[in-house]
mmCIF file of C-alpha atoms in Angstrom:
data_model
loop_
_atom_site.group_PDB
_atom_site.id
_atom_site.type_symbol
_atom_site.label_atom_id
_atom_site.label_comp_id
_atom_site.label_asym_id
_atom_site.label_seq_id
_atom_site.Cartn_x
_atom_site.Cartn_y
_atom_site.Cartn_z
ATOM 1 C CA UNK A 1 -87.020 59.944 -38.315
ATOM 2 C CA UNK A 2 -84.668 57.463 -39.662
ATOM 3 C CA UNK A 3 -82.077 59.997 -40.832
ATOM 4 C CA UNK A 4 -82.510 61.500 -37.512
ATOM 5 C CA UNK A 5 -81.673 58.282 -35.871
ATOM 6 C CA UNK A 6 -78.405 57.677 -38.309
ATOM 7 C CA UNK A 7 -77.082 61.295 -37.561
ATOM 8 C CA UNK A 8 -77.634 60.358 -34.017
ATOM 9 C CA UNK A 9 -75.413 57.369 -33.909
ATOM 10 C CA UNK A 10 -72.907 58.994 -36.421
ATOM 11 C CA UNK A 11 -72.414 61.726 -33.749
ATOM 12 C CA UNK A 12 -72.116 59.840 -30.807
ATOM 13 C CA UNK A 13 -69.038 57.438 -32.527
ATOM 14 C CA UNK A 14 -67.115 60.484 -33.993
ATOM 15 C CA UNK A 15 -67.408 62.075 -30.157
ATOM 16 C CA UNK A 16 -65.946 58.496 -28.516
ATOM 17 C CA UNK A 17 -62.823 58.948 -31.166
ATOM 18 C CA UNK A 18 -62.491 62.485 -30.197
ATOM 19 C CA UNK A 19 -62.221 61.353 -26.492
ATOM 20 C CA UNK A 20 -60.144 58.139 -27.101
ATOM 21 C CA UNK A 21 -57.085 60.335 -28.640
ATOM 22 C CA UNK A 22 -57.098 63.254 -26.341
ATOM 23 C CA UNK A 23 -55.416 60.354 -23.535
ATOM 24 C CA UNK A 24 -52.105 59.317 -25.353
ATOM 25 C CA UNK A 25 -50.190 58.637 -22.248
ATOM 26 C CA UNK A 26 -48.831 54.852 -21.297
ATOM 27 C CA UNK A 27 -48.542 53.537 -18.004
ATOM 28 C CA UNK A 28 -45.873 50.931 -17.024
ATOM 29 C CA UNK A 29 -45.931 48.812 -14.446
ATOM 30 C CA UNK A 30 -44.158 48.992 -11.219
ATOM 31 C CA UNK A 31 -41.186 46.410 -11.281
ATOM 32 C CA UNK A 32 -39.066 45.673 -8.202
ATOM 33 C CA UNK A 33 -35.380 44.037 -8.551
ATOM 34 C CA UNK A 34 -35.069 42.497 -5.393
ATOM 35 C CA UNK A 35 -31.661 42.478 -3.814
ATOM 36 C CA UNK A 36 -32.038 39.932 -1.319
ATOM 37 C CA UNK A 37 -29.976 36.557 -1.213
ATOM 38 C CA UNK A 38 -31.722 33.688 -3.310
ATOM 39 C CA UNK A 39 -30.099 31.460 -1.226
ATOM 40 C CA UNK A 40 -32.141 28.659 0.397
ATOM 41 C CA UNK A 41 -33.687 28.777 3.991
ATOM 42 C CA UNK A 42 -30.955 26.047 4.839
ATOM 43 C CA UNK A 43 -28.209 27.383 3.467
ATOM 44 C CA UNK A 44 -25.302 28.139 4.983
ATOM 45 C CA UNK A 45 -24.760 32.367 5.467
ATOM 46 C CA UNK A 46 -21.063 33.170 4.472
ATOM 47 C CA UNK A 47 -19.432 35.874 5.205
ATOM 48 C CA UNK A 48 -19.316 38.607 2.360
ATOM 49 C CA UNK A 49 -17.403 38.338 -0.541
ATOM 50 C CA UNK A 50 -17.340 33.842 0.029
ATOM 51 C CA UNK A 51 -20.391 32.795 -1.325
ATOM 52 C CA UNK A 52 -18.526 31.649 -4.451
ATOM 53 C CA UNK A 53 -16.100 29.879 -3.123
ATOM 54 C CA UNK A 54 -15.512 27.818 0.525
ATOM 55 C CA UNK A 55 -11.954 26.353 1.386
ATOM 56 C CA UNK A 56 -11.845 23.516 3.813
ATOM 57 C CA UNK A 57 -8.309 23.473 6.096
ATOM 58 C CA UNK A 58 -6.686 19.478 5.723
ATOM 59 C CA UNK A 59 -5.636 18.684 9.795
ATOM 60 C CA UNK A 60 -2.020 18.106 9.605
ATOM 61 C CA UNK A 61 -1.650 16.429 12.912
ATOM 62 C CA UNK A 62 -1.364 12.573 13.032
ATOM 63 C CA UNK A 63 -4.489 11.069 13.787
ATOM 64 C CA UNK A 64 -4.485 10.136 17.372
ATOM 65 C CA UNK A 65 -5.019 6.966 19.309
ATOM 66 C CA UNK A 66 -8.865 8.107 20.107
ATOM 67 C CA UNK A 67 -9.673 8.349 16.194
ATOM 68 C CA UNK A 68 -7.500 5.090 15.162
ATOM 69 C CA UNK A 69 -8.263 2.628 17.690
ATOM 70 C CA UNK A 70 -11.326 1.769 15.922
ATOM 71 C CA UNK A 71 -9.514 0.531 13.287
ATOM 72 C CA UNK A 72 -7.061 -1.792 15.494
ATOM 73 C CA UNK A 73 -10.301 -2.767 18.326
ATOM 74 C CA UNK A 74 -10.460 -5.999 16.887
ATOM 75 C CA UNK A 75 -6.963 -7.263 16.774
ATOM 76 C CA UNK A 76 -6.306 -5.695 20.471
ATOM 77 C CA UNK A 77 -9.339 -7.227 21.798
ATOM 78 C CA UNK A 78 -8.868 -10.794 19.844
ATOM 79 C CA UNK A 79 -5.097 -10.500 21.490
ATOM 80 C CA UNK A 80 -6.265 -9.935 25.073
ATOM 81 C CA UNK A 81 -9.176 -12.498 25.226
ATOM 82 C CA UNK A 82 -6.978 -15.022 24.237
ATOM 83 C CA UNK A 83 -4.236 -14.311 26.651
ATOM 84 C CA UNK A 84 -6.615 -14.895 29.281
ATOM 85 C CA UNK A 85 -7.392 -18.642 27.737
ATOM 86 C CA UNK A 86 -6.294 -21.065 30.269
ATOM 87 C CA UNK A 87 -4.731 -23.921 27.551
ATOM 88 C CA UNK A 88 -1.553 -24.211 25.975
ATOM 89 C CA UNK A 89 -0.394 -21.605 23.364
ATOM 90 C CA UNK A 90 0.026 -23.656 20.440
ATOM 91 C CA UNK A 91 -3.911 -24.714 21.218
ATOM 92 C CA UNK A 92 -5.381 -21.298 21.108
ATOM 93 C CA UNK A 93 -7.146 -20.902 17.712
ATOM 94 C CA UNK A 94 -6.182 -16.923 17.338
ATOM 95 C CA UNK A 95 -5.691 -14.679 14.060
ATOM 96 C CA UNK A 96 -3.393 -12.752 15.629
ATOM 97 C CA UNK A 97 -1.012 -14.879 17.287
ATOM 98 C CA UNK A 98 2.225 -14.402 14.837
ATOM 99 C CA UNK A 99 5.249 -16.790 15.010
ATOM 100 C CA UNK A 100 7.030 -14.398 17.150
ATOM 101 C CA UNK A 101 3.854 -13.771 20.018
ATOM 102 C CA UNK A 102 3.621 -17.602 19.689
ATOM 103 C CA UNK A 103 7.639 -17.863 20.557
ATOM 104 C CA UNK A 104 7.203 -14.807 23.166
ATOM 105 C CA UNK A 105 4.530 -16.692 25.167
ATOM 106 C CA UNK A 106 5.820 -20.143 25.107
ATOM 107 C CA UNK A 107 7.817 -19.741 28.019
ATOM 108 C CA UNK A 108 4.905 -17.941 30.445
ATOM 109 C CA UNK A 109 3.167 -20.021 32.928
ATOM 110 C CA UNK A 110 0.721 -17.677 34.021
ATOM 111 C CA UNK A 111 -2.204 -15.239 32.538
ATOM 112 C CA UNK A 112 -0.498 -12.622 34.726
ATOM 113 C CA UNK A 113 2.283 -13.859 33.019
ATOM 114 C CA UNK A 114 1.086 -13.276 29.436
ATOM 115 C CA UNK A 115 -0.557 -10.022 29.752
ATOM 116 C CA UNK A 116 2.882 -8.922 30.899
ATOM 117 C CA UNK A 117 4.722 -10.855 28.184
ATOM 118 C CA UNK A 118 3.157 -8.618 25.236
ATOM 119 C CA UNK A 119 2.885 -4.859 25.055
ATOM 120 C CA UNK A 120 1.325 -2.737 22.479
ATOM 121 C CA UNK A 121 2.154 1.054 21.138
ATOM 122 C CA UNK A 122 0.082 3.520 18.854
ATOM 123 C CA UNK A 123 2.812 5.809 16.904
ATOM 124 C CA UNK A 124 2.990 7.491 13.961
ATOM 125 C CA UNK A 125 6.294 5.849 12.368
ATOM 126 C CA UNK A 126 6.511 7.226 9.157
ATOM 127 C CA UNK A 127 4.667 10.919 10.193
ATOM 128 C CA UNK A 128 2.057 10.536 7.570
ATOM 129 C CA UNK A 129 -0.421 11.482 9.692
ATOM 130 C CA UNK A 130 -1.259 7.952 10.091
ATOM 131 C CA UNK A 131 -0.851 5.952 13.045
ATOM 132 C CA UNK A 132 0.646 2.226 13.371
ATOM 133 C CA UNK A 133 -0.336 0.220 15.814
ATOM 134 C CA UNK A 134 3.173 -2.128 16.656
ATOM 135 C CA UNK A 135 2.521 -5.835 19.499
ATOM 136 C CA UNK A 136 6.452 -5.916 21.166
ATOM 137 C CA UNK A 137 7.751 -7.886 22.511
ATOM 138 C CA UNK A 138 8.189 -6.535 26.509
ATOM 139 C CA UNK A 139 10.119 -9.840 27.236
ATOM 140 C CA UNK A 140 13.247 -8.512 25.173
ATOM 141 C CA UNK A 141 16.246 -10.005 27.479
ATOM 142 C CA UNK A 142 17.965 -6.255 26.219
ATOM 143 C CA UNK A 143 16.751 -3.517 28.620
ATOM 144 C CA UNK A 144 14.824 -0.637 25.941
ATOM 145 C CA UNK A 145 15.446 -2.606 23.273
ATOM 146 C CA UNK A 146 11.918 -3.362 22.819
ATOM 147 C CA UNK A 147 11.100 -5.734 19.675
ATOM 148 C CA UNK A 148 8.726 -5.201 16.996
ATOM 149 C CA UNK A 149 6.716 -8.351 16.964
ATOM 150 C CA UNK A 150 4.099 -7.098 14.718
ATOM 151 C CA UNK A 151 3.268 -3.750 13.005
ATOM 152 C CA UNK A 152 -0.355 -2.440 11.412
ATOM 153 C CA UNK A 153 -0.888 0.395 9.191
ATOM 154 C CA UNK A 154 -4.703 1.636 8.146
ATOM 155 C CA UNK A 155 -5.744 1.256 4.659
ATOM 156 C CA UNK A 156 -8.505 2.898 3.722
ATOM 157 C CA UNK A 157 -9.769 1.791 7.424
ATOM 158 C CA UNK A 158 -8.951 -1.946 7.521
ATOM 159 C CA UNK A 159 -5.332 -2.430 9.453
ATOM 160 C CA UNK A 160 -2.774 -4.028 7.121
ATOM 161 C CA UNK A 161 0.251 -5.582 8.317
ATOM 162 C CA UNK A 162 3.543 -4.428 7.911
ATOM 163 C CA UNK A 163 6.155 -6.097 9.656
ATOM 164 C CA UNK A 164 6.104 -9.758 10.998
ATOM 165 C CA UNK A 165 9.191 -10.447 13.364
ATOM 166 C CA UNK A 166 10.059 -13.396 15.268
ATOM 167 C CA UNK A 167 13.185 -14.730 17.565
ATOM 168 C CA UNK A 168 15.551 -14.986 14.079
ATOM 169 C CA UNK A 169 13.958 -12.355 12.755
ATOM 170 C CA UNK A 170 13.635 -9.221 14.788
ATOM 171 C CA UNK A 171 12.870 -5.836 14.052
ATOM 172 C CA UNK A 172 13.563 -2.329 15.616
ATOM 173 C CA UNK A 173 12.678 0.872 15.217
ATOM 174 C CA UNK A 174 15.852 3.457 14.817
ATOM 175 C CA UNK A 175 16.189 7.108 16.116
ATOM 176 C CA UNK A 176 16.087 8.361 12.625
ATOM 177 C CA UNK A 177 13.183 6.816 11.518
ATOM 178 C CA UNK A 178 14.543 3.880 9.234
ATOM 179 C CA UNK A 179 13.373 0.354 10.539
ATOM 180 C CA UNK A 180 16.441 -2.130 11.773
ATOM 181 C CA UNK A 181 16.005 -6.117 11.148
ATOM 182 C CA UNK A 182 18.257 -8.575 12.192
ATOM 183 C CA UNK A 183 18.276 -12.008 11.247
ATOM 184 C CA UNK A 184 19.586 -14.959 10.851
ATOM 185 C CA UNK A 185 19.496 -18.843 9.009
ATOM 186 C CA UNK A 186 22.402 -20.307 10.893
ATOM 187 C CA UNK A 187 25.634 -19.593 12.076
ATOM 188 C CA UNK A 188 26.508 -18.728 8.223
ATOM 189 C CA UNK A 189 23.752 -16.871 7.539
ATOM 190 C CA UNK A 190 22.856 -13.546 8.961
ATOM 191 C CA UNK A 191 21.726 -10.604 7.907
ATOM 192 C CA UNK A 192 21.401 -6.413 9.135
ATOM 193 C CA UNK A 193 19.174 -4.717 7.237
ATOM 194 C CA UNK A 194 17.949 -1.090 6.993
ATOM 195 C CA UNK A 195 15.071 -0.440 6.303
ATOM 196 C CA UNK A 196 11.965 2.359 5.000
ATOM 197 C CA UNK A 197 8.868 2.833 5.804
ATOM 198 C CA UNK A 198 7.755 5.375 3.266
ATOM 199 C CA UNK A 199 4.843 7.979 3.980
ATOM 200 C CA UNK A 200 1.172 6.866 2.836
ATOM 201 C CA UNK A 201 3.155 2.837 2.051
ATOM 202 C CA UNK A 202 2.148 -0.061 3.662
ATOM 203 C CA UNK A 203 5.254 -2.299 2.890
ATOM 204 C CA UNK A 204 9.078 -1.811 3.825
ATOM 205 C CA UNK A 205 11.685 -0.807 1.505
ATOM 206 C CA UNK A 206 15.041 -2.102 1.837
ATOM 207 C CA UNK A 207 17.953 0.534 1.655
ATOM 208 C CA UNK A 208 21.063 -1.369 2.966
ATOM 209 C CA UNK A 209 21.992 -4.754 3.185
ATOM 210 C CA UNK A 210 24.940 -6.602 4.920
ATOM 211 C CA UNK A 211 24.587 -10.389 4.883
ATOM 212 C CA UNK A 212 26.655 -13.582 5.788
ATOM 213 C CA UNK A 213 27.257 -16.425 3.296
ATOM 214 C CA UNK A 214 30.203 -19.970 3.643
ATOM 215 C CA UNK A 215 33.130 -19.798 1.634
ATOM 216 C CA UNK A 216 33.380 -23.289 1.694
ATOM 217 C CA UNK A 217 31.277 -26.430 1.683
ATOM 218 C CA UNK A 218 31.242 -27.352 5.559
ATOM 219 C CA UNK A 219 30.467 -23.403 6.158
ATOM 220 C CA UNK A 220 33.577 -23.714 8.650
ATOM 221 C CA UNK A 221 34.669 -19.950 6.643
ATOM 222 C CA UNK A 222 32.220 -17.208 5.901
ATOM 223 C CA UNK A 223 32.731 -14.584 4.046
ATOM 224 C CA UNK A 224 31.093 -10.663 4.619
ATOM 225 C CA UNK A 225 29.194 -8.815 1.860
ATOM 226 C CA UNK A 226 27.116 -5.321 0.842
ATOM 227 C CA UNK A 227 24.350 -5.177 -1.140
ATOM 228 C CA UNK A 228 23.203 -1.373 -1.573
ATOM 229 C CA UNK A 229 19.738 -2.170 -3.125
ATOM 230 C CA UNK A 230 19.248 -5.197 -0.733
ATOM 231 C CA UNK A 231 19.653 -7.566 -2.918
ATOM 232 C CA UNK A 232 20.396 -10.750 -1.450
ATOM 233 C CA UNK A 233 23.016 -12.168 -4.207
ATOM 234 C CA UNK A 234 26.995 -12.702 -3.462
ATOM 235 C CA UNK A 235 27.378 -12.496 -7.420
ATOM 236 C CA UNK A 236 25.612 -8.689 -7.191
ATOM 237 C CA UNK A 237 26.757 -7.696 -3.876
ATOM 238 C CA UNK A 238 30.229 -6.295 -2.647
ATOM 239 C CA UNK A 239 32.754 -8.466 -0.140
ATOM 240 C CA UNK A 240 33.817 -6.531 2.953
ATOM 241 C CA UNK A 241 35.680 -7.343 6.104
ATOM 242 C CA UNK A 242 34.166 -8.389 9.146
ATOM 243 C CA UNK A 243 35.300 -4.995 11.061
ATOM 244 C CA UNK A 244 33.204 -3.264 8.245
ATOM 245 C CA UNK A 245 30.080 -5.748 9.223
ATOM 246 C CA UNK A 246 30.246 -5.227 12.714
ATOM 247 C CA UNK A 247 30.917 -1.371 12.374
ATOM 248 C CA UNK A 248 27.403 -1.276 10.566
ATOM 249 C CA UNK A 249 25.798 -3.484 13.092
ATOM 250 C CA UNK A 250 26.676 -1.904 16.190
ATOM 251 C CA UNK A 251 26.119 1.655 14.567
ATOM 252 C CA UNK A 252 22.013 0.155 14.124
ATOM 253 C CA UNK A 253 22.352 -1.120 17.913
ATOM 254 C CA UNK A 254 22.919 2.167 18.889
ATOM 255 C CA UNK A 255 19.947 3.836 17.238
ATOM 256 C CA UNK A 256 17.649 1.570 18.485
ATOM 257 C CA UNK A 257 14.806 3.542 20.653
ATOM 258 C CA UNK A 258 12.330 1.776 22.832
ATOM 259 C CA UNK A 259 8.550 2.429 22.933
ATOM 260 C CA UNK A 260 6.100 4.369 25.549
ATOM 261 C CA UNK A 261 3.771 0.990 25.057
ATOM 262 C CA UNK A 262 1.535 -0.615 27.603
ATOM 263 C CA UNK A 263 1.075 -4.577 28.446
ATOM 264 C CA UNK A 264 -1.481 -5.946 27.938
ATOM 265 C CA UNK A 265 -2.703 -5.963 31.660
ATOM 266 C CA UNK A 266 -3.567 -2.437 30.841
ATOM 267 C CA UNK A 267 -5.612 -2.787 28.097
ATOM 268 C CA UNK A 268 -9.523 -3.435 29.272
ATOM 269 C CA UNK A 269 -8.476 -0.718 32.335
ATOM 270 C CA UNK A 270 -8.426 2.077 29.265
ATOM 271 C CA UNK A 271 -10.544 0.946 26.284
#
């Protein structure tokens, strides 16, 4: 009996092994390769062949008044509010009342006169895409020759003063983009200087300087000098004739340009 059972078990095992060996095929799992974009849902979808690099156009047009007015708004508002104070100019505590502005306003008797004595202009002087704020003497005695009392540019969003002028130190813009400064320290001391305002700069660079200096101690006679690098030094400068000095002065005066400026009585109406 035991032999019979053992034989039956052996037979079953042999049959099962034979059945397994008959199926030799291997079934591979289905693999789907997705060709869809792996960009996140909020990623920008760019045209074909642009997903690897995106270029940004840098504007080349000068920044306009609307964009830069926040950088100058404190200066303009401070000047406007101070011009309306009915007190003597010398006692008004205005941080933007420079020497030239005070001189200009000293002869004004009313608020209206003060508002019309100063003008402002926002202009890209050196064409570097950054506008400058100019505070101008609208009472300049020579028609069309509006002298620059103060000029600011913008450095990293902050106004920086480039020019501060006054009666004996007047600045003008010339039609070739240069800045002309005419200054005097007395009858025997006069300077006529050409300066450049380079792109992306906040300082002026002297290009030519013509100046006078007394020949004797009593200052009865003066000599004329030329310095190509703007150095005020008689020993290093070249002595020239009075005619050469006058010719340079007349040339600079002929190139002075006026601005499309607005007096401060118009400021609040437009801002």
